[in-house]
mmCIF file of C-alpha atoms in Angstrom:
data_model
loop_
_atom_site.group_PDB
_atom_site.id
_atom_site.type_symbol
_atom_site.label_atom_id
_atom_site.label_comp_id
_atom_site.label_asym_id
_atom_site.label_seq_id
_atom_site.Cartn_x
_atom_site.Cartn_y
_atom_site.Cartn_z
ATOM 1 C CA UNK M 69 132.681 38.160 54.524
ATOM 2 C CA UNK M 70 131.387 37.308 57.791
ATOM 3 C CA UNK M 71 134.046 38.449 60.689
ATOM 4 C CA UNK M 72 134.314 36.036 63.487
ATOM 5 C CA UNK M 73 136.593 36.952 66.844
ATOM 6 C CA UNK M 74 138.286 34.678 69.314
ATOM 7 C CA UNK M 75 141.048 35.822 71.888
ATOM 8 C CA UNK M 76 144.626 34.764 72.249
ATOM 9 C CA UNK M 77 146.281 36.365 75.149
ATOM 10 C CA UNK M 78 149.898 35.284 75.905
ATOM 11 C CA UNK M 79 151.678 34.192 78.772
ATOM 12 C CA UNK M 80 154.757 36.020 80.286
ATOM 13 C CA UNK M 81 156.732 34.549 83.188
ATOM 14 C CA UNK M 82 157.940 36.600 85.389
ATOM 15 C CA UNK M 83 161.547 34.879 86.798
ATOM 16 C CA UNK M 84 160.162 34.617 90.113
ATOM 17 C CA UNK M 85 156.182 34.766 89.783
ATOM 18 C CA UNK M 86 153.732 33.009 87.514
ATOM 19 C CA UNK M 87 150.367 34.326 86.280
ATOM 20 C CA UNK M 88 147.298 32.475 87.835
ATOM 21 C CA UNK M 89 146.865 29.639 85.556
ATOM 22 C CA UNK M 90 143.580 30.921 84.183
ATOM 23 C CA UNK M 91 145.344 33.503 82.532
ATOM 24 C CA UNK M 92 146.837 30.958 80.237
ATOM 25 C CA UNK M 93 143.218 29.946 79.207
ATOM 26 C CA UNK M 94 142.334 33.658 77.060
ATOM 27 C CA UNK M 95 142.728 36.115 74.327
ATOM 28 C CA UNK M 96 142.342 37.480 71.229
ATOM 29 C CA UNK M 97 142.713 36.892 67.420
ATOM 30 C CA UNK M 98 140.487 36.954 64.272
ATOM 31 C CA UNK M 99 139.028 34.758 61.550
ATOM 32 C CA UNK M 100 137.126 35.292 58.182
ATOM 33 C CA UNK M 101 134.409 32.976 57.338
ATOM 34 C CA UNK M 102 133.528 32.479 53.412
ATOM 35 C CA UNK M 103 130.008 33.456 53.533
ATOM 36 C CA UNK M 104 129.341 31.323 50.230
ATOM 37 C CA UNK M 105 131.042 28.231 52.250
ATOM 38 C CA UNK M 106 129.019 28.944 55.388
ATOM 39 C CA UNK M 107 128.894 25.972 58.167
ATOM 40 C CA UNK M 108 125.679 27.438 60.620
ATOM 41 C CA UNK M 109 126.799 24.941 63.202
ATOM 42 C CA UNK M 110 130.498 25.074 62.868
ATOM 43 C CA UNK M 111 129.556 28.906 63.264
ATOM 44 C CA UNK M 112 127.448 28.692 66.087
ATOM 45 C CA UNK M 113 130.175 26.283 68.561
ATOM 46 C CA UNK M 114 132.594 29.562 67.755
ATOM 47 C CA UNK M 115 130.667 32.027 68.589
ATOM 48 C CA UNK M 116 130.234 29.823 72.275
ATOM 49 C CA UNK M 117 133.418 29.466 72.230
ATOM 50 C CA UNK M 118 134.153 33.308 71.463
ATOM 51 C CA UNK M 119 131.975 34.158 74.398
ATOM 52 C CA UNK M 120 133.435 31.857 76.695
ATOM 53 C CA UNK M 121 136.566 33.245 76.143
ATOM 54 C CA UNK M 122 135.263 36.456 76.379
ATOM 55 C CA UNK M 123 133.641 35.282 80.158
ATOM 56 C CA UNK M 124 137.510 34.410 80.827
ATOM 57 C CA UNK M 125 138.763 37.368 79.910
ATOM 58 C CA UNK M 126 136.230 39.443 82.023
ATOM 59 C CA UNK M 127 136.396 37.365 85.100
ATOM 60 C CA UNK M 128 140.552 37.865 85.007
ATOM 61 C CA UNK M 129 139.922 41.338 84.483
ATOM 62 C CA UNK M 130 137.610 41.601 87.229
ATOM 63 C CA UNK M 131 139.753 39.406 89.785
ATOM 64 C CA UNK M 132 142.962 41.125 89.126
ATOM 65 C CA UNK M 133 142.446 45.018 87.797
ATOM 66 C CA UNK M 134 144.652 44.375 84.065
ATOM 67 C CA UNK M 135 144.969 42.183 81.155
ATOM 68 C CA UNK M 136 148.763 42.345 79.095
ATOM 69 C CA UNK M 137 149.948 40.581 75.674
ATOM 70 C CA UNK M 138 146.751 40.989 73.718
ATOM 71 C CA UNK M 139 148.191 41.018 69.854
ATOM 72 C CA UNK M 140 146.480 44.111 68.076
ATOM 73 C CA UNK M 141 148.195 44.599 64.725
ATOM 74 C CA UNK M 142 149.954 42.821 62.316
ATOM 75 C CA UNK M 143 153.311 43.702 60.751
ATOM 76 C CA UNK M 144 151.501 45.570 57.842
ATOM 77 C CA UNK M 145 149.604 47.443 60.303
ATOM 78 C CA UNK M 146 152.167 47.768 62.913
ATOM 79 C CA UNK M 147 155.011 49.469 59.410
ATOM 80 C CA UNK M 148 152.282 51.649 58.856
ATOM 81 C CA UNK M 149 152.037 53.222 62.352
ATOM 82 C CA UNK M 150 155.479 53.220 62.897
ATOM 83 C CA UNK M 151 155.643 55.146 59.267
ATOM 84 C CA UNK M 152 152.559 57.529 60.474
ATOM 85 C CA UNK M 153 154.467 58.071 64.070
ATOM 86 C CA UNK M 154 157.545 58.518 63.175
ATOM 87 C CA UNK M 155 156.330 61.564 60.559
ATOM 88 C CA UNK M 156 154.791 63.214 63.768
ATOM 89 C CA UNK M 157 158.522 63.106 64.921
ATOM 90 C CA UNK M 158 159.827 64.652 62.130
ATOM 91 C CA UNK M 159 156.889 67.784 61.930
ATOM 92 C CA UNK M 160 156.674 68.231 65.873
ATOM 93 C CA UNK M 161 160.217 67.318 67.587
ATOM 94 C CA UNK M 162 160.498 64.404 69.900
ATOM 95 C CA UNK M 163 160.589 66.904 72.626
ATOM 96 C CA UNK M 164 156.949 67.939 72.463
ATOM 97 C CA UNK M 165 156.180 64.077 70.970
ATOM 98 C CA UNK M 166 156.647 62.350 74.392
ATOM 99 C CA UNK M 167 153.726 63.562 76.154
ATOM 100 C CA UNK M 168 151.565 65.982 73.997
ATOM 101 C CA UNK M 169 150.377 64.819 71.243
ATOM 102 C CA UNK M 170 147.271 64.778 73.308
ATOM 103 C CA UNK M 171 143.336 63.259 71.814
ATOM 104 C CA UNK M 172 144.964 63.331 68.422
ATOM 105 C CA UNK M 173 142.421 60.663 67.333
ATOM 106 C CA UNK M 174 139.903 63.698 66.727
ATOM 107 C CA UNK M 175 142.876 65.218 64.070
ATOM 108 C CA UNK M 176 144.204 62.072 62.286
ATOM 109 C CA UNK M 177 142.422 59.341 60.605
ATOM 110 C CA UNK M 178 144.760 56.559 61.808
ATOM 111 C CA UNK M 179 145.042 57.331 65.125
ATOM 112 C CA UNK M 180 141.709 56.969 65.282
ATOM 113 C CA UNK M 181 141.571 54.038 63.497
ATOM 114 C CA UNK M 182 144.217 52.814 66.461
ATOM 115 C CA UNK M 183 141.697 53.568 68.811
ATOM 116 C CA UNK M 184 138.704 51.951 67.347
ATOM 117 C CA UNK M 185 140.556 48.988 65.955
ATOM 118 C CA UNK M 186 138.162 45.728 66.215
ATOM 119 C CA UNK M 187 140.366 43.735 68.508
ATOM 120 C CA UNK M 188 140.837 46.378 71.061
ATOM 121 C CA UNK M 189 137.014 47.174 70.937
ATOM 122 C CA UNK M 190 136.622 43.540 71.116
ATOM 123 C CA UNK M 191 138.835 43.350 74.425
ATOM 124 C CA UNK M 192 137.291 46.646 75.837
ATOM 125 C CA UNK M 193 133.739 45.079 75.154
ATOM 126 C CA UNK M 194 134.563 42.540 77.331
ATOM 127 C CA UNK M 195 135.095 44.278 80.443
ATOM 128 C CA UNK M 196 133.218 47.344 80.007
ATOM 129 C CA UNK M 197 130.344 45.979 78.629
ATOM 130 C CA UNK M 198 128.691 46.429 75.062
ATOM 131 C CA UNK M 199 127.991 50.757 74.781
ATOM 132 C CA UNK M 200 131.734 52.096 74.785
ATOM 133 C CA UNK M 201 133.090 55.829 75.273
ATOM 134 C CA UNK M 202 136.426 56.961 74.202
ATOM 135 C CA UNK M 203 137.183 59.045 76.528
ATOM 136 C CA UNK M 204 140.367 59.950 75.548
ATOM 137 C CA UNK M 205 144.009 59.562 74.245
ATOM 138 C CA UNK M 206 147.415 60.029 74.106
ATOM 139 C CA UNK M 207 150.793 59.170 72.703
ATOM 140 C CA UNK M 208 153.405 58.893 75.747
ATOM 141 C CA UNK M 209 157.213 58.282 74.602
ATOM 142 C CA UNK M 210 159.963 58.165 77.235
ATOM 143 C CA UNK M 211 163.376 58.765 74.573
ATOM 144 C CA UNK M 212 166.567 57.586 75.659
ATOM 145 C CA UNK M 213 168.685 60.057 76.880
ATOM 146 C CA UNK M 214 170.680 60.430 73.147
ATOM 147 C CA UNK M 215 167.243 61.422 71.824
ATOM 148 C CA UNK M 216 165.708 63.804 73.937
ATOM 149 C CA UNK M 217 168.225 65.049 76.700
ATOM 150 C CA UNK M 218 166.972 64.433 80.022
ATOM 151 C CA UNK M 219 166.281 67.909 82.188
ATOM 152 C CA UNK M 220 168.500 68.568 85.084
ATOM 153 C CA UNK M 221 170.300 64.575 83.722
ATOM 154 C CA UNK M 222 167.220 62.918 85.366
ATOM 155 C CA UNK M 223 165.125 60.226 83.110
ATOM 156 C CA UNK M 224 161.689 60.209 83.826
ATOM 157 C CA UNK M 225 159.774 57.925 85.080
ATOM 158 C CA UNK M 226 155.631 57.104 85.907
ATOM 159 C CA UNK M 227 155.305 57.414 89.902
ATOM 160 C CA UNK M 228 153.007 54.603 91.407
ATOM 161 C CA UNK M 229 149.195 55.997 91.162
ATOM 162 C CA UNK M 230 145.994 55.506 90.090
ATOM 163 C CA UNK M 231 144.552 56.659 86.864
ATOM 164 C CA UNK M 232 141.655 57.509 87.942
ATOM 165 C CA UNK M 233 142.885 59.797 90.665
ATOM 166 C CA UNK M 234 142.906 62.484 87.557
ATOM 167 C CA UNK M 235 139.872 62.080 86.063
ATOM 168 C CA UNK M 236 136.735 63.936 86.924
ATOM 169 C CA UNK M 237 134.063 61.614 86.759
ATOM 170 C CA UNK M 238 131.736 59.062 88.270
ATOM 171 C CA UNK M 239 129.210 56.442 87.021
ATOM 172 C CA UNK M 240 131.546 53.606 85.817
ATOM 173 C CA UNK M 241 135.172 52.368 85.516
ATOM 174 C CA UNK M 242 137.643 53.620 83.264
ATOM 175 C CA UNK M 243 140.112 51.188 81.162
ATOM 176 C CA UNK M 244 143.370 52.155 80.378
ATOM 177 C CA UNK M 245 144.727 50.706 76.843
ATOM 178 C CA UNK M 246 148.563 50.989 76.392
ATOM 179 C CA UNK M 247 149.500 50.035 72.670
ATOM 180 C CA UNK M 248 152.614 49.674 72.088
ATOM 181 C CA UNK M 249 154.714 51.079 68.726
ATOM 182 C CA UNK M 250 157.825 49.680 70.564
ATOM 183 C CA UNK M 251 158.995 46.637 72.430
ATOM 184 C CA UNK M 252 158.685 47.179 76.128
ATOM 185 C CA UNK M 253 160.835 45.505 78.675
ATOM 186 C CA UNK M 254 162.809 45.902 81.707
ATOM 187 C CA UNK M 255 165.914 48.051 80.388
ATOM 188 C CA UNK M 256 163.096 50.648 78.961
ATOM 189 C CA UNK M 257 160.769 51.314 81.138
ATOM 190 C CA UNK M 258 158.281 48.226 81.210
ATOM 191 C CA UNK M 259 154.400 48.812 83.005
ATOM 192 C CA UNK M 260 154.341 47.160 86.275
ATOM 193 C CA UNK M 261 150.906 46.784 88.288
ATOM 194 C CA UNK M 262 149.603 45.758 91.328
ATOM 195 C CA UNK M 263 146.980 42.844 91.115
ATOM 196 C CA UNK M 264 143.919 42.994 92.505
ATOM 197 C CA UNK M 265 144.992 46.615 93.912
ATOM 198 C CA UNK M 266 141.991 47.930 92.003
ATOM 199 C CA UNK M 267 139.169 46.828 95.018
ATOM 200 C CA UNK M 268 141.299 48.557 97.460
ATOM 201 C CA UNK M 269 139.345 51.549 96.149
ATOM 202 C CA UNK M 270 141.053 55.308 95.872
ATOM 203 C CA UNK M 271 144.372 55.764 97.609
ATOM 204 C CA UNK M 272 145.752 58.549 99.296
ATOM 205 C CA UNK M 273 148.239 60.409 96.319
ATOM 206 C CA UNK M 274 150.508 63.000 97.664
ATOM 207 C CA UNK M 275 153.415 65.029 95.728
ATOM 208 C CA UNK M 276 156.696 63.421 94.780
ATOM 209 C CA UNK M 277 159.287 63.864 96.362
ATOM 210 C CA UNK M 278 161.266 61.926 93.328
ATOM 211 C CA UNK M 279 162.664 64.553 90.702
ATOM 212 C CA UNK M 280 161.104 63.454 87.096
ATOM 213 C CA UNK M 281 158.364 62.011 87.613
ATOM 214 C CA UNK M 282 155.808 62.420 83.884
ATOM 215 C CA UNK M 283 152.608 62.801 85.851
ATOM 216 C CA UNK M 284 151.345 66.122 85.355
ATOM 217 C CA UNK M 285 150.286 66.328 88.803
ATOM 218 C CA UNK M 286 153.265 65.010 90.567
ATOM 219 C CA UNK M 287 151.991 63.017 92.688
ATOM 220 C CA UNK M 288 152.226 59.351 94.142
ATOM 221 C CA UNK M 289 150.686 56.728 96.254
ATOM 222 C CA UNK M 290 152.696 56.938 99.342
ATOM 223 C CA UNK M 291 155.479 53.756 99.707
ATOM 224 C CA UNK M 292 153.452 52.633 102.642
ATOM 225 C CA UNK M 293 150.343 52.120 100.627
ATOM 226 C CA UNK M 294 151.876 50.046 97.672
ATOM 227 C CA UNK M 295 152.780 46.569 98.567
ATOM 228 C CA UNK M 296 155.542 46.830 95.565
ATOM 229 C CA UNK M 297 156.670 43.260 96.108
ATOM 230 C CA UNK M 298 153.657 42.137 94.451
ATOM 231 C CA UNK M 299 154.312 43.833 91.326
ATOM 232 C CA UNK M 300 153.956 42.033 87.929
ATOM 233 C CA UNK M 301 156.161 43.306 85.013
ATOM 234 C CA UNK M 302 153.899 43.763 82.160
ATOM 235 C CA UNK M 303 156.387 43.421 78.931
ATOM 236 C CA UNK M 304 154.936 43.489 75.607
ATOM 237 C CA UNK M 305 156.342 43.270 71.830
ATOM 238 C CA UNK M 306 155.702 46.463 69.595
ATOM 239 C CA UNK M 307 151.679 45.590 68.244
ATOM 240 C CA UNK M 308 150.519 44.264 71.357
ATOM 241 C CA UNK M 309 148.450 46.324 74.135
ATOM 242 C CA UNK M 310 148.026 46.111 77.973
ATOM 243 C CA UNK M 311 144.796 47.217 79.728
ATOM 244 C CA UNK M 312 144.220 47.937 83.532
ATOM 245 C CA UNK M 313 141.400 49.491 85.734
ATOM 246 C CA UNK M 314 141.450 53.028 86.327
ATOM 247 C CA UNK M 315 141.906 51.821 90.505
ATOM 248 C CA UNK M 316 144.877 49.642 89.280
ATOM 249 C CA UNK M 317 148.041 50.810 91.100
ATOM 250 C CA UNK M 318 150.977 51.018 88.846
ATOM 251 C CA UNK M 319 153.807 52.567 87.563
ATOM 252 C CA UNK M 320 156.938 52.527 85.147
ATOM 253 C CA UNK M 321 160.797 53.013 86.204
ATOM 254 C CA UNK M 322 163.064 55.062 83.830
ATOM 255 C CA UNK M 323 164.154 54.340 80.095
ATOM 256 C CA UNK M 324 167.822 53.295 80.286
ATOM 257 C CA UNK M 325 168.230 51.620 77.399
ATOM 258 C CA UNK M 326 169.489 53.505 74.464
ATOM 259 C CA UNK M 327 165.787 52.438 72.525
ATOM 260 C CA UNK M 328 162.876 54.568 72.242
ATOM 261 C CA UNK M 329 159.786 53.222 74.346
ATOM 262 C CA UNK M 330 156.413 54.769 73.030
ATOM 263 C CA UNK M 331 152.706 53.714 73.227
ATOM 264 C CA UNK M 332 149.570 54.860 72.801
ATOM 265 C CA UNK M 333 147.557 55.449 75.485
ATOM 266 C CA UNK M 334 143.506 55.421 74.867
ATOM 267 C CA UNK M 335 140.990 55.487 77.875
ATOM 268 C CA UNK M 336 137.267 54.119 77.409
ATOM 269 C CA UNK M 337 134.577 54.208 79.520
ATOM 270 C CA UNK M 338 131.057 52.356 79.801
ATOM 271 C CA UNK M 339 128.047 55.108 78.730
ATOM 272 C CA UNK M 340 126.855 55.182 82.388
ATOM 273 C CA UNK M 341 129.899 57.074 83.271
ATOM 274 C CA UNK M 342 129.094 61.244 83.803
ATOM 275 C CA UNK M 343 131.391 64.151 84.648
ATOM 276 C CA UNK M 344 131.117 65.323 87.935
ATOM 277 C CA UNK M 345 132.161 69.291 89.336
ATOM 278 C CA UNK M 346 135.730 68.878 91.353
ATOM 279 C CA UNK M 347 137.975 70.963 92.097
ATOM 280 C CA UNK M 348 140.037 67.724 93.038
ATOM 281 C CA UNK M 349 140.145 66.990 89.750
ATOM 282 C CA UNK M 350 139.730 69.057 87.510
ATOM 283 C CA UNK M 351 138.983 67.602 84.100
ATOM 284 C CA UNK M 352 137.672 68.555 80.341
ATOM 285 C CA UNK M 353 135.872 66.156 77.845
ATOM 286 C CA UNK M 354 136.508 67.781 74.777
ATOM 287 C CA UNK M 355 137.240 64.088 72.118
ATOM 288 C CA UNK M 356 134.842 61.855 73.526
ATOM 289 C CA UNK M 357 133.378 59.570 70.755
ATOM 290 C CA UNK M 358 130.647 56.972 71.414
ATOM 291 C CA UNK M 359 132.996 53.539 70.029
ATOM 292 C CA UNK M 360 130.647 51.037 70.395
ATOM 293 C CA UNK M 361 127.024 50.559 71.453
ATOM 294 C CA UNK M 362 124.622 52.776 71.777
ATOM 295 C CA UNK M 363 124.460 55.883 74.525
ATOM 296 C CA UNK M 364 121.046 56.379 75.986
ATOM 297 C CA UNK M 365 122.497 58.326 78.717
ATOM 298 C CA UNK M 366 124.000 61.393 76.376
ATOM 299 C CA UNK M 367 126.498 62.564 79.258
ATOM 300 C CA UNK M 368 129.476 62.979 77.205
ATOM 301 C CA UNK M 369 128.987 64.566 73.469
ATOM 302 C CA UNK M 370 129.770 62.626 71.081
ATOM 303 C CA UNK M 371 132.648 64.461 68.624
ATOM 304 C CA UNK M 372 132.926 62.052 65.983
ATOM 305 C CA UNK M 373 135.189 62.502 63.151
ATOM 306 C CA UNK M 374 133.109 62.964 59.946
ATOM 307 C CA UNK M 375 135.103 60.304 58.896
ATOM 308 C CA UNK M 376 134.189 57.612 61.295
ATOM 309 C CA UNK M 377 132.206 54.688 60.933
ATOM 310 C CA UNK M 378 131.301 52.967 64.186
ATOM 311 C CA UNK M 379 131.015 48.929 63.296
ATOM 312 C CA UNK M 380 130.263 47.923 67.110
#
């Protein structure tokens, strides 16, 4: 079978904002071509049309720092990770499931099927470029308060920052991939970015003064650096993923719905990309994998499950 890619992104209206109109124009999907039925020039006009796409996709990405409503998985595959997930749950405790079931990929053969799953390489391809690091991953739940009590009866919530504010090092962007298990919207906790916040380069982060805030760190842009009204709401249904630029601002407001609101969070970065010494930002590599490509640069190792087969 010969495996043939094209994109279908959604659209989401925001009530009062649209998405620039060339977002309706992209995205992802996939197609299997009968080898023994094979039509070279049928072929041929969608593979241009694949990479066209593909230029779409990268030249949104690039203007405005995120991409949101790319379908991943099917309702097969989606059962199956809920099934896998939700057994995590039951060994581990939702308490330590919401934020530490941390580079798991390395451990369990799904996950890190999740992470290397064609249609997110395809869509990380596109904006990092062909030779691919995962860098790294996590599983991030926020539970409604029925599920996992909230400390001091505060909900958490993501402060406005930058990813790449945490991570130690230099060379190349980072991409941010949240898949979600659940649906995401407004009542749980729903992404919102900033777009085109990504060229304004690093922002100042300082601690929050905001009790329950997940960030490790605890810290946030300042309110006078994040032009908030500008905000896009970045809802997606449970099988779909988001993906924004490591200098994206964003952030996510409380659950307060009584639904759980979980994804799976997987960074990549392009093989030029090195770890740098700072004290700043303090950061260990320990479950990078080389995803796609090929690394002539051999900064990161690569820690490979024995049972991985890399098809990019």
């Amino acid at each position: 079978m010969i495996l043939v890619f094209y994109f279908s992104l959604g659209r989401q209206q925001r009530q009062e904002r649209r998405r620039p109109d060339p977002w309706r124009q992209s995205g992802f999907g996939c197609q299997y071509q009968n080898e023994h039925n094979f039509d070279k020039q049928g072929q041929v006009n969608k593979l241009l049309k694949m990479q066209s796409k593909a230029n779409k996709l990268k030249t949104f990405y690039g203007n405005n720092g995120y991409l949101t409503e790319i379908h991943v998985l099917d309702k097969d595959q989606l059962d199956l990770m809920t099934q896998n997930f939700s057994a995590l749950e039951d060994k581990f405790g939702k308490v330590y499931t919401q934020y530490s079931l941390h580079n798991v990929h390395l451990q369990y053969k799904w996950v890190m099927d999740l992470a290397t799953n064609p249609l997110v390489l395809q869509a990380i391809i596109a904006v990092l470029g062909p030779n691919v690091i995962l860098l790294d991953s996590r599983f991030i739940c926020k539970y409604p308060a029925s599920d996992v009590p909230h400390k001091s009866n505060v909900a958490p919530y993501v402060a406005w920052h930058q990813d790449i504010r945490y991570w130690g090092f230099e060379g190349g962007p980072v991409a941010s991939v949240w898949l979600a298990l659940d649906d995401v919207d407004e009542e749980n906790g729903v992404l919102q970015v900033i777009p085109g916040s990504h060229k304004l380069g690093l922002l100042e982060h300082k601690t929050s003064a905001i009790p329950g805030n997940m960030l490790t760190s605890n810290q946030e842009i300042p309110k006078h650096l994040v032009e908030a009204e500008e905000a896009i709401r970045c809802p997606l249904k449970a099988g779909q993923m988001s993906i924004h630029d490591g200098l994206t601002v964003h952030f996510s407001e409380p659950n307060l719905s009584n639904r759980r609101r979980c994804g799976f969070v997987i960074r990549y970065v392009p093989t030029t990309a090195y770890p740098v010494d700072d004290a700043d930002r303090p950061r260990s590599f320990p479950a990078t994998v080389l995803v796609a490509g090929v690394d002539k640069f051999n900064h990161f190792t690569n820690n490979a499950p024995d049972n991985f087969t890399k098809i990019f």
